[in-house]
PDB file of C-alpha atoms in Angstrom:
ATOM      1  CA  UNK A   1      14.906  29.788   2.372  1.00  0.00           C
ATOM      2  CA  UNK A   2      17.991  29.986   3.877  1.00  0.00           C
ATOM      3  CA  UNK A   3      19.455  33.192   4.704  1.00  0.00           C
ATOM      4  CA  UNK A   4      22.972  34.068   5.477  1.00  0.00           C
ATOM      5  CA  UNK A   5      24.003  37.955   6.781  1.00  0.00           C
ATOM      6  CA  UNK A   6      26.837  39.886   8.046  1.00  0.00           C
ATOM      7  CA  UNK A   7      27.445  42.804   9.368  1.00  0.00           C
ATOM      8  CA  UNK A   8      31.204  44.668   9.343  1.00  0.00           C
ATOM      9  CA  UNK A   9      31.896  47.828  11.350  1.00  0.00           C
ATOM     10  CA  UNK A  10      35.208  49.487  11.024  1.00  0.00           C
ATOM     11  CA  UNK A  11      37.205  51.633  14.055  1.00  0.00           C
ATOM     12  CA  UNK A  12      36.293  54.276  12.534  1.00  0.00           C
ATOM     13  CA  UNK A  13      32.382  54.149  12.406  1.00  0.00           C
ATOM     14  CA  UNK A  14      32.046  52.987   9.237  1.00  0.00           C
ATOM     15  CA  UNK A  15      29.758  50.088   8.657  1.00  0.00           C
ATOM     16  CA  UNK A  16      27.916  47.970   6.059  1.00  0.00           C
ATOM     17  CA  UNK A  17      25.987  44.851   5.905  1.00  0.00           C
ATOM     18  CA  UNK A  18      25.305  42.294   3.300  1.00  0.00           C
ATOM     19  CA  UNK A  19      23.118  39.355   2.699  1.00  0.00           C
ATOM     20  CA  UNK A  20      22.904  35.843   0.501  1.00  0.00           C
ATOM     21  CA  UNK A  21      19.363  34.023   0.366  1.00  0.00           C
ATOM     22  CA  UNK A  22      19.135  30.689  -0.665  1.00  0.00           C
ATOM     23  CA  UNK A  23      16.363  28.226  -1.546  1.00  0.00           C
ATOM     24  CA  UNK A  24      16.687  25.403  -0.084  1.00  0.00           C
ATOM     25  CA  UNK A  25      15.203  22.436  -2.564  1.00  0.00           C
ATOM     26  CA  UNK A  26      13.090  19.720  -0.851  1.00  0.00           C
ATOM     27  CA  UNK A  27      12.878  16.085  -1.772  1.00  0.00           C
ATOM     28  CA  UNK A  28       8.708  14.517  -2.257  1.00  0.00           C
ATOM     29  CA  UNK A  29       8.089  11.273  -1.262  1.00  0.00           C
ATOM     30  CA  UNK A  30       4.493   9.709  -2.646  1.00  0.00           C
ATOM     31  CA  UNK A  31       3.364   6.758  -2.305  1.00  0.00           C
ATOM     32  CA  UNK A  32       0.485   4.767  -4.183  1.00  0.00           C
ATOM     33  CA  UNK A  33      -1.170   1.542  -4.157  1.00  0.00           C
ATOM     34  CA  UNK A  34      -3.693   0.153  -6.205  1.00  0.00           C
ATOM     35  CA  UNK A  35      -5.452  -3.081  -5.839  1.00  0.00           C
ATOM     36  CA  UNK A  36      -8.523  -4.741  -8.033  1.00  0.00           C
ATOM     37  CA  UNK A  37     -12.221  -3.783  -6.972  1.00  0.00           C
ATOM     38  CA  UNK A  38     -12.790  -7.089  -6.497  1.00  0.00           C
ATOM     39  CA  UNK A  39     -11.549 -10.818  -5.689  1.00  0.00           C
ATOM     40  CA  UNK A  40     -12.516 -14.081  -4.660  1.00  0.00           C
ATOM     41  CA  UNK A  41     -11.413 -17.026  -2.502  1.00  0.00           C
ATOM     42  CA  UNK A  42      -8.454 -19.291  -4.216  1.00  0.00           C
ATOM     43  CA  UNK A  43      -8.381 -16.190  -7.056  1.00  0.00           C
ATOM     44  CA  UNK A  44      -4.751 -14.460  -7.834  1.00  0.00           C
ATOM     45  CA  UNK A  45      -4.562 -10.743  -6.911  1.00  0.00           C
ATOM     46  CA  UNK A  46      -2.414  -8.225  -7.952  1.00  0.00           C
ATOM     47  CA  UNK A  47      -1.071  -5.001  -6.403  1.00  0.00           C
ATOM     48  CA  UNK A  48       0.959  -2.123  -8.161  1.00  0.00           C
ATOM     49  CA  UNK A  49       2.719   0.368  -5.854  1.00  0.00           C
ATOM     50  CA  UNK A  50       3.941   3.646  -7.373  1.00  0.00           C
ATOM     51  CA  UNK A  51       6.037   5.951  -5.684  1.00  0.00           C
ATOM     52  CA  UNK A  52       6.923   8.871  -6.903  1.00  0.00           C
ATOM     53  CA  UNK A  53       9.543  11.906  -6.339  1.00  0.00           C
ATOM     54  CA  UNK A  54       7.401  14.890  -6.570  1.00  0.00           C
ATOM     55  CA  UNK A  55       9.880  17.655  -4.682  1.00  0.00           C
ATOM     56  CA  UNK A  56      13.145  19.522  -6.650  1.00  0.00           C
ATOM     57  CA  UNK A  57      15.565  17.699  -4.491  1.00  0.00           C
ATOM     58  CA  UNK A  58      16.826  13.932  -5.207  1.00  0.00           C
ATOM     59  CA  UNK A  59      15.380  10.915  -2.826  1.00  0.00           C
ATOM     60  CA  UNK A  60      17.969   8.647  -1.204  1.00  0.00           C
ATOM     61  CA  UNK A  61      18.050   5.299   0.350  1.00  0.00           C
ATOM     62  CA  UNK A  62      14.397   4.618  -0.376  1.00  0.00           C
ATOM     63  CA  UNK A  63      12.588   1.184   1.249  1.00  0.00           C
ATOM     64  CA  UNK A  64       9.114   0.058   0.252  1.00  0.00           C
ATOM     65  CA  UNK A  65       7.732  -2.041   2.405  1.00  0.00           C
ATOM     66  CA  UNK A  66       4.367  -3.994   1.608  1.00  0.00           C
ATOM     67  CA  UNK A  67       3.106  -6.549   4.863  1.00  0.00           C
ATOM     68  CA  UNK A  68       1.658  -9.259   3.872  1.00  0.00           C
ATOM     69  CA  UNK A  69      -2.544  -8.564   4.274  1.00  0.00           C
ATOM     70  CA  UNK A  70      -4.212 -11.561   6.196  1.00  0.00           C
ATOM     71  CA  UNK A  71      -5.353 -13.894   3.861  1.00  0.00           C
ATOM     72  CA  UNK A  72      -3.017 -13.812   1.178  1.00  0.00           C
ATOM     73  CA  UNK A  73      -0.753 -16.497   0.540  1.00  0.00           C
ATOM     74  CA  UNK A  74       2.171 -17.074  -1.728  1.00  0.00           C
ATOM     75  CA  UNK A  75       3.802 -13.865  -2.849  1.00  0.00           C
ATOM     76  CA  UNK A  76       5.231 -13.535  -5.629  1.00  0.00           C
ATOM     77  CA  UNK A  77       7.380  -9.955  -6.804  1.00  0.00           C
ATOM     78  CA  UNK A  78       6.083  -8.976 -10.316  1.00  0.00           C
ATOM     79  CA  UNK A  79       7.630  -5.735 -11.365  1.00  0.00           C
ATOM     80  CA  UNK A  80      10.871  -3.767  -9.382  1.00  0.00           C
ATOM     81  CA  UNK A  81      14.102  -5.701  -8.069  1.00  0.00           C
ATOM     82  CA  UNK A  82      12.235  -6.189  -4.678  1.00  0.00           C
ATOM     83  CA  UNK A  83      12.215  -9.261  -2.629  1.00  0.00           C
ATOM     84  CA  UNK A  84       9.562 -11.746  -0.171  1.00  0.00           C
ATOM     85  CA  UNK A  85      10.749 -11.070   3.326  1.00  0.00           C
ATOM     86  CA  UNK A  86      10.121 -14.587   5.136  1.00  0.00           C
ATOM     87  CA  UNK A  87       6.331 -14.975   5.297  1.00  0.00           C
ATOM     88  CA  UNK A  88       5.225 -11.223   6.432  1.00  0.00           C
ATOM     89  CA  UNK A  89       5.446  -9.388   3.464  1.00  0.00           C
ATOM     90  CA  UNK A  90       7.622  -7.827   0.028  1.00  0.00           C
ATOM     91  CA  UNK A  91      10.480  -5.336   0.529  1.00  0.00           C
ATOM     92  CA  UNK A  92      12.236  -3.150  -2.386  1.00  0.00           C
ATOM     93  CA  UNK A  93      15.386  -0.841  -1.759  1.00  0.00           C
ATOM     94  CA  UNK A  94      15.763   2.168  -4.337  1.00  0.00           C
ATOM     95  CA  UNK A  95      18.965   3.733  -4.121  1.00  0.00           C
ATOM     96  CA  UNK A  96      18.280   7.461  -5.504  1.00  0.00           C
ATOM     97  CA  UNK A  97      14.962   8.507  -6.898  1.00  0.00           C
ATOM     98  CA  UNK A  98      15.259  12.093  -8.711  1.00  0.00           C
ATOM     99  CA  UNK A  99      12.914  14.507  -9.297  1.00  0.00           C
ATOM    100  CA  UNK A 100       9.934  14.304 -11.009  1.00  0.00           C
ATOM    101  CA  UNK A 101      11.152  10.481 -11.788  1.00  0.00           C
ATOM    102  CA  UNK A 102       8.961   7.169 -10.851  1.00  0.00           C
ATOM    103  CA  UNK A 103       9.403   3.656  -9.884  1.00  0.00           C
ATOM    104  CA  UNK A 104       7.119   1.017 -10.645  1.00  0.00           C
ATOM    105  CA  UNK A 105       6.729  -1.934  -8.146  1.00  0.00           C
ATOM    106  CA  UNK A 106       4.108  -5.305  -7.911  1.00  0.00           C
ATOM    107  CA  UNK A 107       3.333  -8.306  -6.348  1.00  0.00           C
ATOM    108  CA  UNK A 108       0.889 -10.532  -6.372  1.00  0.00           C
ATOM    109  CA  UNK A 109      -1.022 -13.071  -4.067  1.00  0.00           C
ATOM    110  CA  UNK A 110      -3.420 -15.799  -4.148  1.00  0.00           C
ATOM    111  CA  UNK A 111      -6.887 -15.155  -1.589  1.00  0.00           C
ATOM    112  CA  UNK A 112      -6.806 -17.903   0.797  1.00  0.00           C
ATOM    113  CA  UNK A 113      -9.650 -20.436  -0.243  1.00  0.00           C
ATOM    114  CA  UNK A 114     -10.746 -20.916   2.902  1.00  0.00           C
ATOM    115  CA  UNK A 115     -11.086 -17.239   3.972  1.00  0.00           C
ATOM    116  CA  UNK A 116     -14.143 -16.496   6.674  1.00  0.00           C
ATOM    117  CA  UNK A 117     -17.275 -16.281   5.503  1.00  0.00           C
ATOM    118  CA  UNK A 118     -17.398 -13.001   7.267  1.00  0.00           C
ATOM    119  CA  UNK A 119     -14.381 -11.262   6.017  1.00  0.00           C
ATOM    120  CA  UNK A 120     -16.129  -9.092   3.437  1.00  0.00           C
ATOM    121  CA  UNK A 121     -12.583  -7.016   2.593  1.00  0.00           C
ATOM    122  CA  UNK A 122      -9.085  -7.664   2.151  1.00  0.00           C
ATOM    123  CA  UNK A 123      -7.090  -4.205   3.002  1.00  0.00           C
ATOM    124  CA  UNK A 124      -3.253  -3.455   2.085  1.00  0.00           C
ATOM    125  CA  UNK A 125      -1.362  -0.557   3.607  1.00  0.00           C
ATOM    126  CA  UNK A 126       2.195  -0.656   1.907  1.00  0.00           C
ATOM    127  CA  UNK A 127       4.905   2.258   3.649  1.00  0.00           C
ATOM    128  CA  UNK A 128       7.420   4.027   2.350  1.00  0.00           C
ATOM    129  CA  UNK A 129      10.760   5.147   4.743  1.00  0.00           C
ATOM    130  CA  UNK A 130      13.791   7.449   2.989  1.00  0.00           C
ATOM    131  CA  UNK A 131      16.743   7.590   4.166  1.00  0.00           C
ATOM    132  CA  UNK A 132      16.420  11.323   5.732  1.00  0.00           C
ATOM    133  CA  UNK A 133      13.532  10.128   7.890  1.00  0.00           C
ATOM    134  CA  UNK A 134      10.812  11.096   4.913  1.00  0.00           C
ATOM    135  CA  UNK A 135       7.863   8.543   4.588  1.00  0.00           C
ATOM    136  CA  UNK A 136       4.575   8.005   2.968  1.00  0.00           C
ATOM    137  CA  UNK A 137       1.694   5.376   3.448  1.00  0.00           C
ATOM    138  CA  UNK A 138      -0.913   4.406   0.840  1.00  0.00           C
ATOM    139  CA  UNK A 139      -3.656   1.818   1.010  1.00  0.00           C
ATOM    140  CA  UNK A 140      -6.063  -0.332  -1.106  1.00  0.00           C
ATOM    141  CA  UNK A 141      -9.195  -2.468  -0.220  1.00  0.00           C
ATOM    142  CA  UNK A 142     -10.493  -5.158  -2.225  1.00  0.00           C
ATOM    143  CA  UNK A 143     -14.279  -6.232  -1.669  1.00  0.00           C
ATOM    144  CA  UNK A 144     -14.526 -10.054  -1.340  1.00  0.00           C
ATOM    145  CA  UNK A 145     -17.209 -11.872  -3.695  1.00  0.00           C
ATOM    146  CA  UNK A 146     -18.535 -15.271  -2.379  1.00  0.00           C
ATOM    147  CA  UNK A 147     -20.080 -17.694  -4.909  1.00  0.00           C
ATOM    148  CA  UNK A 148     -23.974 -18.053  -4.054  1.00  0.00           C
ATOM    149  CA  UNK A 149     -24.274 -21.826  -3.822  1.00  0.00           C
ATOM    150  CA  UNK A 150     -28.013 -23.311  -3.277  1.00  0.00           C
ATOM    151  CA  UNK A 151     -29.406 -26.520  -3.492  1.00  0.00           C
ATOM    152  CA  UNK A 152     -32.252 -28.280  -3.771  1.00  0.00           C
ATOM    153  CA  UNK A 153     -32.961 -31.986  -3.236  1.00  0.00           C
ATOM    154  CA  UNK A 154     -36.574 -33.534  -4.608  1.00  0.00           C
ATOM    155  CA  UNK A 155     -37.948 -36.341  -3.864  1.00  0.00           C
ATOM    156  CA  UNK A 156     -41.093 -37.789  -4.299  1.00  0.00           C
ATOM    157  CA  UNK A 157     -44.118 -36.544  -1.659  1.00  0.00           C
ATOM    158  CA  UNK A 158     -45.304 -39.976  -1.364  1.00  0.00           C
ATOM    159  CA  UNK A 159     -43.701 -43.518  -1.300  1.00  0.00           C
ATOM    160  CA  UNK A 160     -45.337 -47.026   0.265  1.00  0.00           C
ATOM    161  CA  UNK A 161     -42.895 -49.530   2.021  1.00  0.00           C
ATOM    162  CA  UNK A 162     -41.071 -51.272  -0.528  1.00  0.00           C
ATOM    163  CA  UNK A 163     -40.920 -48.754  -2.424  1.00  0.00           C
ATOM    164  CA  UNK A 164     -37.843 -47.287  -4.395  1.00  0.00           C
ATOM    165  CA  UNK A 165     -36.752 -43.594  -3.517  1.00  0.00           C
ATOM    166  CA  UNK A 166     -34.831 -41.124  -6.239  1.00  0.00           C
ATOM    167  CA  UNK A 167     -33.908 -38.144  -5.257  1.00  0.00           C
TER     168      UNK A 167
END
């Protein structure tokens, strides 16, 4: 609240004193992220970032920005006017977000195929700045599957000289 008083005293003694209270209305920035419970090596993967405006004041001058998680190659923007900055991650720019309103942003990836064997997650953390000096962070983790690959080679137990092996 914002409160504004005065006081007014005349020559003669008299005096008298007023005030004006005003609530002061407060922009909400929230961020989410969401990513898939699961992914693979060489597989696509998809984030969607919400952010919302969940105050009684407009949002100005809004900037998403989404680095780039380690392994993930080739970004692509799905949903939202936003853009690939260089090789380190997406940006989008919202101009005025107004209460109680939503913007829906994505991107996707491809999992690098030849990801360490032991890198068991991929994590995002995506940030949102305004232009007041409001922000909000959200994150996402994706567990990495691996295939299970096993072989087995057979060959005979015995063989004489001469003989022909098949395995």
């Amino acid at each position: 609240d914002l409160v504004n008083g005065v006081t007014v005293q005349t020559g003669s003694g008299l005096s008298g004193t007023a005030a004006s209270r005003s609530l002061i209305r407060q922009p909400q920035p929230t961020l989410f992220l969401s990513a898939p419970e699961t992914s693979g090596p060489g597989e696509l993967i998809d984030y969607q970032l919400t952010v919302e405006n969940r105050g009684e004041a407009p949002l100005y001058e809004l900037t998403v920005t989404d680095p780039l998680p380690a392994y993930i190659h080739n970004p692509n923007v799905t949903a939202g006017d936003g853009f690939v900055a260089g090789n380190t991650g997406l940006r989008w720019e919202i101009e005025t977000l107004a209460p109680g309103e939503q913007a829906n942003l994505a991107w996707q990836g491809r999992v690098a195929v030849d990801i360490p064997a032991d890198v068991t997650a991929l994590w995002n953390e995506a940030g949102l700045t305004t232009a007041s000096g409001l922000a909000s962070t959200a994150r996402a983790r994706t567990r990495l599957l691996r295939p299970v690959l096993r072989m087995v080679k057979l060959a005979p137990a015995d063989i004489g000289p001469g003989g022909v092996l098949t395995y």
